[in-house]
Coordinates of C-alpha atoms in Angstrom, one line a residue:
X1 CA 63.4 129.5 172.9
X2 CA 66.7 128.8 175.0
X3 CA 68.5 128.3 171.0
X4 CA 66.8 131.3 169.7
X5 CA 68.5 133.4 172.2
X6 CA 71.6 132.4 172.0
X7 CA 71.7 132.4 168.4
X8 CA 70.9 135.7 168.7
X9 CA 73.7 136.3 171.2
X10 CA 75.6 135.5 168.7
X11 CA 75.2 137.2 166.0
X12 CA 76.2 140.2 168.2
X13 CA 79.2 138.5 169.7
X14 CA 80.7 136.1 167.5
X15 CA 80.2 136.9 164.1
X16 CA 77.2 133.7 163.4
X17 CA 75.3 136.1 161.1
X18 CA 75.8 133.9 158.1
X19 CA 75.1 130.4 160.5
X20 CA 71.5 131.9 160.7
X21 CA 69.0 130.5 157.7
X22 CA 65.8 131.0 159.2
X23 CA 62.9 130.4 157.1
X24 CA 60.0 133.0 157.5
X25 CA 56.6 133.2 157.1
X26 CA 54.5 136.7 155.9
X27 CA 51.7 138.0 158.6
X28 CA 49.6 140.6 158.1
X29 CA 48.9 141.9 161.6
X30 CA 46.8 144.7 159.9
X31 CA 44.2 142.4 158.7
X32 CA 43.9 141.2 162.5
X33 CA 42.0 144.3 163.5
X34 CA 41.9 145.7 166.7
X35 CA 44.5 144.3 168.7
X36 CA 45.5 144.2 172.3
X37 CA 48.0 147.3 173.5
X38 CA 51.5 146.5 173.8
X39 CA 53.4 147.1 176.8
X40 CA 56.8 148.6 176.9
X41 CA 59.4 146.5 177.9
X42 CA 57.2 142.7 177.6
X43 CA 57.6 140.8 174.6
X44 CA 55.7 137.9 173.2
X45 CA 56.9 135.4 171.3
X46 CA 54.0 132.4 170.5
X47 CA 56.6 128.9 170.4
X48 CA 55.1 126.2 168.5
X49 CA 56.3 122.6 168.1
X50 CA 55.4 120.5 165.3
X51 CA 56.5 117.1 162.7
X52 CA 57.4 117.7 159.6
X53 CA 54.5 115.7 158.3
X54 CA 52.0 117.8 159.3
X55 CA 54.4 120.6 157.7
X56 CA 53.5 123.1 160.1
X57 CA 50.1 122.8 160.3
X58 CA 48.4 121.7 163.5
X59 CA 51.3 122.1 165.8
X60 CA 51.4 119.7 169.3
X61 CA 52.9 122.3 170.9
X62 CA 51.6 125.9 171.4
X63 CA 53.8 128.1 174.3
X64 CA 53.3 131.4 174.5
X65 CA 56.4 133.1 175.9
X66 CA 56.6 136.6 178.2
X67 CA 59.7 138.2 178.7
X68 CA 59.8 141.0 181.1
X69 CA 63.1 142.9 180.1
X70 CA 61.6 145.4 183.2
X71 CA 61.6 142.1 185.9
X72 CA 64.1 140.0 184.5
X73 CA 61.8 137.6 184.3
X74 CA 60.5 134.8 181.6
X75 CA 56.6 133.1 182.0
X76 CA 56.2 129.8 179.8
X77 CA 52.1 129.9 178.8
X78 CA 51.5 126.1 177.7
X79 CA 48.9 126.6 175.5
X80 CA 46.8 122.6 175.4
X81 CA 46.4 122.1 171.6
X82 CA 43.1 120.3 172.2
X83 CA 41.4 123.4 174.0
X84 CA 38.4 124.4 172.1
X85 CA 38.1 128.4 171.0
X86 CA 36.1 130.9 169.0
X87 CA 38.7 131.3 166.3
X88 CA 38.4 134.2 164.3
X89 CA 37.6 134.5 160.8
X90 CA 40.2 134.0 158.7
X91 CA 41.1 134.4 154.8
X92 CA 41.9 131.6 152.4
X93 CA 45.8 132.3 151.1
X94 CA 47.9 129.7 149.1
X95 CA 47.0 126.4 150.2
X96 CA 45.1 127.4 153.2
X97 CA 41.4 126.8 152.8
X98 CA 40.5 129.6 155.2
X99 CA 37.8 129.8 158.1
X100 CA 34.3 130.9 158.2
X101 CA 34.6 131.6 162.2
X102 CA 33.2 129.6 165.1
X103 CA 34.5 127.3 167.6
X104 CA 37.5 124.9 167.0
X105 CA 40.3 123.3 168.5
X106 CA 42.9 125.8 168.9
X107 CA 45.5 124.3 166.9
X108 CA 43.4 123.8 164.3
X109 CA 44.3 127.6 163.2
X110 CA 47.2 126.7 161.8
X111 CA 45.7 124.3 159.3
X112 CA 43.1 127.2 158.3
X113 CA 45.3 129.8 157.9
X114 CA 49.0 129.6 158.5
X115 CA 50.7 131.2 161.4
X116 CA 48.7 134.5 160.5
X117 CA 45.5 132.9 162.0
X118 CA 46.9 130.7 164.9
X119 CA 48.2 133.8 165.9
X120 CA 45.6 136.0 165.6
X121 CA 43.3 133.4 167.2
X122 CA 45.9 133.4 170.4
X123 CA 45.9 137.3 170.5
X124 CA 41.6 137.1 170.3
X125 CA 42.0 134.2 173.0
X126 CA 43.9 135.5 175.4
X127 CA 43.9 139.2 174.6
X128 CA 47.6 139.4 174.9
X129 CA 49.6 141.5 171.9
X130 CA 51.7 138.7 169.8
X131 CA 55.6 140.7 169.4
X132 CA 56.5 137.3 167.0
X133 CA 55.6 133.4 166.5
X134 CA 58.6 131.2 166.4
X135 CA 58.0 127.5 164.8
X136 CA 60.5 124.4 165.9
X137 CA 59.6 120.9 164.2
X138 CA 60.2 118.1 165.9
X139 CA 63.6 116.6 164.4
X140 CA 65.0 120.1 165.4
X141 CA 64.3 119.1 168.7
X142 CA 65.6 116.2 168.8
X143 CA 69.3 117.8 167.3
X144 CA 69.4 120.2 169.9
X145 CA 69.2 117.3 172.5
X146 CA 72.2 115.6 170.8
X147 CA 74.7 118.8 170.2
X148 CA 74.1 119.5 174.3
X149 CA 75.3 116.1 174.8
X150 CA 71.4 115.1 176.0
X151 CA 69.9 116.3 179.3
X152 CA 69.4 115.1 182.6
X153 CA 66.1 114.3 183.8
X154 CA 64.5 111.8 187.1
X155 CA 62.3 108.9 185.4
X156 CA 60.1 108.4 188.5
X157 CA 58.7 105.0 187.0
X158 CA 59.5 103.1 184.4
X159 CA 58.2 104.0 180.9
X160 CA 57.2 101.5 177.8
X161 CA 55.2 103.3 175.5
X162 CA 55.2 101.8 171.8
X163 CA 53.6 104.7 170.5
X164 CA 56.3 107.0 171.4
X165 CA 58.7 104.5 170.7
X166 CA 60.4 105.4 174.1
X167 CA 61.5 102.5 176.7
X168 CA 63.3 104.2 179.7
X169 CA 63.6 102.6 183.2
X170 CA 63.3 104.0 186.4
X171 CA 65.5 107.0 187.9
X172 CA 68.0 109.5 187.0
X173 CA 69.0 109.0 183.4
X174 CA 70.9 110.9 180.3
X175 CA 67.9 111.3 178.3
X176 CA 69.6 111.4 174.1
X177 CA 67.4 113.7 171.5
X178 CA 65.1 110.0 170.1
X179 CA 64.6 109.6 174.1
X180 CA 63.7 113.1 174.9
X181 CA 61.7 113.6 171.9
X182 CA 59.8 110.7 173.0
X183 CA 58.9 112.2 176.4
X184 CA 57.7 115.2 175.1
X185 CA 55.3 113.3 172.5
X186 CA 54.1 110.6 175.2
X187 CA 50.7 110.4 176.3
X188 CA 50.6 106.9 178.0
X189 CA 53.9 107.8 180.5
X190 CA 51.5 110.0 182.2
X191 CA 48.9 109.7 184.5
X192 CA 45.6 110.1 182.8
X193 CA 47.2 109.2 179.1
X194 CA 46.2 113.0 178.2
X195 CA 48.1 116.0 176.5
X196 CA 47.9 117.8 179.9
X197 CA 50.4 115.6 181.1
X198 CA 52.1 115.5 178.2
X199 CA 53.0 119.2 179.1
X200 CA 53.8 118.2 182.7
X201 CA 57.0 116.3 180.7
X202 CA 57.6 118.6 177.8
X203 CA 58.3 121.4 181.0
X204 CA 60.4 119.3 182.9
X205 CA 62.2 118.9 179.4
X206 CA 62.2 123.1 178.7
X207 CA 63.9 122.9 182.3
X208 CA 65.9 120.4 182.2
X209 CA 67.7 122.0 178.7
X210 CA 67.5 125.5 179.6
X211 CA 70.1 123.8 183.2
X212 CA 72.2 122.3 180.7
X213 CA 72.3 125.3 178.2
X214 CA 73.7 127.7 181.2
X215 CA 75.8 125.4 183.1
X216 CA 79.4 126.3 182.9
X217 CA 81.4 125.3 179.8
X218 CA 78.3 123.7 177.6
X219 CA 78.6 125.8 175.1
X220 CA 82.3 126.9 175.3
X221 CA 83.6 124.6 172.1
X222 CA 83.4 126.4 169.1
X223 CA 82.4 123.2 167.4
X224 CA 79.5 122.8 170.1
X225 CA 78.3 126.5 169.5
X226 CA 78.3 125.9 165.6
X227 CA 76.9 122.4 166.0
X228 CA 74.2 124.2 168.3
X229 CA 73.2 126.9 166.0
X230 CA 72.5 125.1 162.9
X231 CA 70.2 122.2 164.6
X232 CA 68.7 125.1 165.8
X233 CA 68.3 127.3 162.7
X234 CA 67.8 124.3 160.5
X235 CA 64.2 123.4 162.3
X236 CA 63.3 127.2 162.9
X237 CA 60.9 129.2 160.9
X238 CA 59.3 132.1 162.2
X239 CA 56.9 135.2 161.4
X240 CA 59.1 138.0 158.5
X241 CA 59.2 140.3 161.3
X242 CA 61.9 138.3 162.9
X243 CA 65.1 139.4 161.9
X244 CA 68.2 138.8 162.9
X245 CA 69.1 142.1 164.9
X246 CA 65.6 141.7 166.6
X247 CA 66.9 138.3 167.7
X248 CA 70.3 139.8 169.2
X249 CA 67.9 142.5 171.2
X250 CA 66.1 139.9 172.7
X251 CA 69.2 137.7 173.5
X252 CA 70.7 140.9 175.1
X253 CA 67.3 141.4 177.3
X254 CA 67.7 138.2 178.5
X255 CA 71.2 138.0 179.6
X256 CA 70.2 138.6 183.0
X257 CA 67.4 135.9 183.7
X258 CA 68.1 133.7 186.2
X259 CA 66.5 130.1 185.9
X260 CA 64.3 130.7 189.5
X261 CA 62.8 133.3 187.4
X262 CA 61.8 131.1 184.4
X263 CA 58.2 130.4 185.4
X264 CA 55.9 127.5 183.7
X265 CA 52.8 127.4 183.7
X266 CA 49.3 125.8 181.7
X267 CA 46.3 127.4 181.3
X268 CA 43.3 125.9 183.6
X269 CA 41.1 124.1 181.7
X270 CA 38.1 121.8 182.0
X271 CA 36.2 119.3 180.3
X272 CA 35.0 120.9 177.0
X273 CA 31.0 121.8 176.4
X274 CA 31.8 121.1 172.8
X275 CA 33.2 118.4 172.9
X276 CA 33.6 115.3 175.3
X277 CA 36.9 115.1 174.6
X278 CA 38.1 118.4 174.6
X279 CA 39.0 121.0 176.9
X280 CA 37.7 124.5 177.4
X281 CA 39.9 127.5 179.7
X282 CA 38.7 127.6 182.6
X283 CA 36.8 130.8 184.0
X284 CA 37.8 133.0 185.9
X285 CA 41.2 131.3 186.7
X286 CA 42.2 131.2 182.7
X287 CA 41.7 135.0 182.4
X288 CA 43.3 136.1 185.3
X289 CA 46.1 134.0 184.1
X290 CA 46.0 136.3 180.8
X291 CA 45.8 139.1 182.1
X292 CA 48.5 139.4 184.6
X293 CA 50.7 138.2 181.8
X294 CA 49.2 140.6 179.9
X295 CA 50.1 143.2 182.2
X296 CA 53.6 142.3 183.1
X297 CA 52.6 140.9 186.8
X298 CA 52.9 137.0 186.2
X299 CA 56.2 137.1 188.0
X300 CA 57.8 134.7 191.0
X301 CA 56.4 135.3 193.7
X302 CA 58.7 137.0 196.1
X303 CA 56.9 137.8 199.3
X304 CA 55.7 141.0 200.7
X305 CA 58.2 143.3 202.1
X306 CA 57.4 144.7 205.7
X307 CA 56.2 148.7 205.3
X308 CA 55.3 148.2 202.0
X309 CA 51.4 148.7 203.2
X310 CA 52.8 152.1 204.3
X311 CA 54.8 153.0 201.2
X312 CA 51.5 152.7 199.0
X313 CA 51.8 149.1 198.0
X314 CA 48.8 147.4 200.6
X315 CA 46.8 145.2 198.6
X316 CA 43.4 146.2 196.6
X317 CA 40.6 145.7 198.6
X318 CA 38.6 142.2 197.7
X319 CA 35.3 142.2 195.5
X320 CA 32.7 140.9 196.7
X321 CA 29.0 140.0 195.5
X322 CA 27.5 142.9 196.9
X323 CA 30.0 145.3 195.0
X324 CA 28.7 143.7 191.3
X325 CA 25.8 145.2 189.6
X326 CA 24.8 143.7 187.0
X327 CA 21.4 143.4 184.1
X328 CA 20.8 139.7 183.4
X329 CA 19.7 139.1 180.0
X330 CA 17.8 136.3 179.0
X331 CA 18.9 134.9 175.1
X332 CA 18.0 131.4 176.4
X333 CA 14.3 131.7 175.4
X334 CA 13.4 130.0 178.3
X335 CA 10.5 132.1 179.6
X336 CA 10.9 133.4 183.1
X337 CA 15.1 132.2 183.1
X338 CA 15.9 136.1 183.7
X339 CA 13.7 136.3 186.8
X340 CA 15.0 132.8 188.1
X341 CA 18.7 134.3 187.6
X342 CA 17.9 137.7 189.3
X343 CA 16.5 135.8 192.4
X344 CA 19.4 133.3 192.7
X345 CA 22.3 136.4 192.0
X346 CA 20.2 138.7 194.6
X347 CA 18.7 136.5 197.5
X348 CA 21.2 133.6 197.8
X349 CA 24.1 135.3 196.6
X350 CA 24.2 138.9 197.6
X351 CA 24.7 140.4 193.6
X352 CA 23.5 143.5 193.1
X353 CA 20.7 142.9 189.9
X354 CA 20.1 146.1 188.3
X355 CA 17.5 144.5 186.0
X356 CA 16.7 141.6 183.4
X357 CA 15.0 141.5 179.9
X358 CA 16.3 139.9 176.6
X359 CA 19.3 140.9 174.5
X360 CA 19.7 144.1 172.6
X361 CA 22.8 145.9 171.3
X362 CA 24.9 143.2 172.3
X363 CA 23.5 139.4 171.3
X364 CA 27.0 136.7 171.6
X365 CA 27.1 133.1 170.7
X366 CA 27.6 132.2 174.1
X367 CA 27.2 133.2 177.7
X368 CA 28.9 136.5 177.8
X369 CA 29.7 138.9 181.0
X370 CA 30.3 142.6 179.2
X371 CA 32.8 144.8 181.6
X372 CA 34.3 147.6 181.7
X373 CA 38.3 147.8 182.0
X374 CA 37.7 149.2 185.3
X375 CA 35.3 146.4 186.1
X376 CA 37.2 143.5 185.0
X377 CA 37.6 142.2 188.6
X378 CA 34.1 142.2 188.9
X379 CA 33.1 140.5 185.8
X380 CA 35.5 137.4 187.1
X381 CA 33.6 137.3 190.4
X382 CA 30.2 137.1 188.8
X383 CA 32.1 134.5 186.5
X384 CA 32.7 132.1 189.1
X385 CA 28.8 131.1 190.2
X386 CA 28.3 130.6 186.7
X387 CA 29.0 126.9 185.4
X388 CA 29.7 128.4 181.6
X389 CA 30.3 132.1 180.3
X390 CA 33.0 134.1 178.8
X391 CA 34.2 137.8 179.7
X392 CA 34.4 140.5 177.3
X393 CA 35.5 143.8 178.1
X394 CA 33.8 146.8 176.3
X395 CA 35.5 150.4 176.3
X396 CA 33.4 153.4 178.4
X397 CA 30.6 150.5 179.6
X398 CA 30.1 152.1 182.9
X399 CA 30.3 150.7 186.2
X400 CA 27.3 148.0 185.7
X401 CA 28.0 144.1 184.3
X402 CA 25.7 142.5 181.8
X403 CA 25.2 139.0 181.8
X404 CA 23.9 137.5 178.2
X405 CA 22.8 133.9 178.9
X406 CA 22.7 131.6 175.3
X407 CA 21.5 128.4 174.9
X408 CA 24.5 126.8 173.6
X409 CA 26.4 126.7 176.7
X410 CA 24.1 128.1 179.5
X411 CA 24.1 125.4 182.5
X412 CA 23.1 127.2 185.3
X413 CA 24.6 128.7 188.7
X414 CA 27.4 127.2 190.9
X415 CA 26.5 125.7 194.0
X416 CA 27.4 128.5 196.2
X417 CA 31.1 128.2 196.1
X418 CA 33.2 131.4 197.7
X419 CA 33.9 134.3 196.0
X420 CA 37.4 134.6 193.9
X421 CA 37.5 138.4 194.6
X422 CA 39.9 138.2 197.0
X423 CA 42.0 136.3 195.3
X424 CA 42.1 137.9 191.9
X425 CA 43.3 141.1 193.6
X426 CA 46.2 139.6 195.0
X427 CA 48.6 140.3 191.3
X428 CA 50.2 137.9 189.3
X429 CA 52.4 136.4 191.6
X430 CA 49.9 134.4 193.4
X431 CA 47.9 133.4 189.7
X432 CA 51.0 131.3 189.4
X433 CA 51.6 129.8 192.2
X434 CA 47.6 128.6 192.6
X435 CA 48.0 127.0 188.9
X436 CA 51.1 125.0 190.1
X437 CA 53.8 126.9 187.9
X438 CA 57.1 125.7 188.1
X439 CA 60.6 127.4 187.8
X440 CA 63.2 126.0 185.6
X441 CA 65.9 126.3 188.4
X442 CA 65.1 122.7 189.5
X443 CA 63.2 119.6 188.7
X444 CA 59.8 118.9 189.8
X445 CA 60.5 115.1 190.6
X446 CA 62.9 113.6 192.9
X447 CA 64.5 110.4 192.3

């Protein structure tokens, strides 16, 4: 993303158009149907990372990337590439087979249908409009590392992982492109041996290049800047709507970022009910997470001014149980699950249950919530005594939730744990820091 920008910069300022070879890749966004609204001044851009054997399909490495021109601000979205998802339908097209629909590793997309159904699949996902999707392969990366001369990153322990080919001792080191490269892919440096970790590293990486990138006089050599550009361009494809100019107004909207406002973040997850050794999003943190980036509101948090409760700004008032009505809907076939439901959301947990029966209009795969956009809130409160379920929002639904329970994934109620409501209402700011995001500013290991 960091070589995107400035090789948009300088198109505009140096007079690089002709440095810039990007291949490009056709998406029909029309074909995507409805799609989430797009907010003035946020831009999307879906990063993916991938070998060149896999030629593009499958990528390792999914980030989805919010700039807030407004805010001057930048979220990192690490998508894990082994999360499962309902991914959409999508059309056979040259010598992509095409996808009936259902659930699937999310990468998987890619292999199905290109870029044009890994990103529709992430819009449907997260329900956050897709501006562009920007491709890196691997050996890319590893130029980029080189022409900056490497970056410097803390090696808390010593690292021997064949696999990776990487061998690095202990401390502060010089890490070259093969080295870096090596980080990002390694699985056994970390602690549980698991692509979640293997983010941990690939964002101390983003970081520790993005440092490097802005420090005075790194890119100051004209030979550096060209050297820069074409190990970026030479490993860059990206969607046809992804011109040049288009790259030079982002560049300019990002001018004014500083790093303590580059936020990093992955999506919650938890161990998969597909698949043992998958990973699903986790409810209601995942979609919270989505939807302040969404809206523009995952920024850094920066505290609450004194007076702001008396200019207007006091915080929404926390959902509780008692302000959800909901109809529980029994698609189990279980007979008497809706009345168990009602009895457990009413008695022990203080919902308001406006009735049960068995599914009509709406009848999902899985355990759905169906919200309002006024009632979102509430639908993630309900979420979070329910071991499994998904929310969907549905326009003019009224103020009343309805909870479809399915077979394939219903496991019951929580155990009682506390509300979210209060802290759902609390913006963006604090969805980041509960998931642990990081700033690029600093590293988030001492040596």
């Amino acid at each position: 993303m960091t070589g995107l920008v400035i090789a948009g910069s300088l198109t505009v300022y140096a007079g690089y158009r002709d440095a810039l070879a990007i291949d490009t890749e056709e998406i029909n966004t029309d074909a995507w149907g409805e799609r989430p609204d797009q907010i003035e001044g946020i831009h999307n851009i879906l990063l993916l990372g991938g070998d060149e054997e896999s030629e593009g399909k499958r990528p390792d490495v999914l980030v989805l990337v919010n700039i807030n021109v407004d805010q001057d601000s930048v979220t990192m979205v690490n998508i894990p590439r082994d999360m499962m998802v309902d991914i959409p339908r999508c059309d056979a097209v040259d010598e992509y087979p095409g996808w009936a629909g259902g659930i699937d590793q999310v990468n998987h997309a890619a292999a199905y249908g290109g870029l044009d159904c890994l990103g529709h699949t992430v819009e449907t996902v997260t329900d956050i409009h897709l501006d562009h999707m920007v491709t890196v392969d691997f050996s890319g990366f590893e130029d980029i590392v080189n022409t900056l001369g490497g970056v410097e990153l803390c090696i808390p322990e010593p690292i021997d992982d064949v696999k990776a080919h990487l061998e690095l001792d202990a401390g502060m080191q010089t890490l070259s492109g093969e080295e870096a490269l090596g980080l990002a892919r390694s699985r056994n440096s970390t602690e549980f041996r698991n692509d979640m970790g293997r983010i941990e590293s690939q964002q101390r990486l983003i970081g520790a290049i993005l440092r490097k990138v802005t420090s005075d006089g790194t890119l100051s050599s004209p030979t550096t800047v060209y050297e820069f550009l074409r190990s970026v361009t030479d490993s860059l494809s990206a969607d046809d709507g992804l011109t040049t100019d288009r790259m030079a107004e982002l560049a300019i909207a990002m001018r004014e970022v500083d790093l303590d406002r580059v936020n990093m973040v992955m999506v919650p997850v938890e161990k998969s009910r597909f698949n043992e050794d998958k990973v699903d999003p986790r409810l209601p943190e995942a979609a919270e997470l989505f939807a302040a980036v969404a809206a523009g509101e995952a920024l850094p948090d920066e505290g609450v001014e004194e007076g702001d409760e008396e200019n207007g700004q006091a915080e929404a008032p926390a959902v509780e149980p008692g302000d959800v009505s909901v109809r529980v809907l029994n698609g189990v076939g279980e007979t008497g699950l809706a009345s168990a439901v009602e009895a457990l959301l009413a008695n022990d947990y203080g919902f308001d249950v406006t009735g049960i029966g068995e599914p009509g209009e709406r009848d999902p795969d899985l355990t759905t919530i169906y919200h309002s956009p006024e009632r979102e809130a509430h639908a993630q409160v309900l979420a979070s005594y329910l071991v499994n379920s998904q929310l969907e929002e549905v326009a003019d639904f009224g103020d009343e939730l309805e909870l479809v329970m399915k077979p394939q994934d219903w496991e019951g109620l929580t155990d009682g744990r506390e509300t979210a409501g209060a802290d759902e209402a609390d913006g963006g700011d604090d969805v980041l820091e509960e998931l642990g995001a990081t700033s690029a500013v600093e590293d988030t290991v001492d040596c």
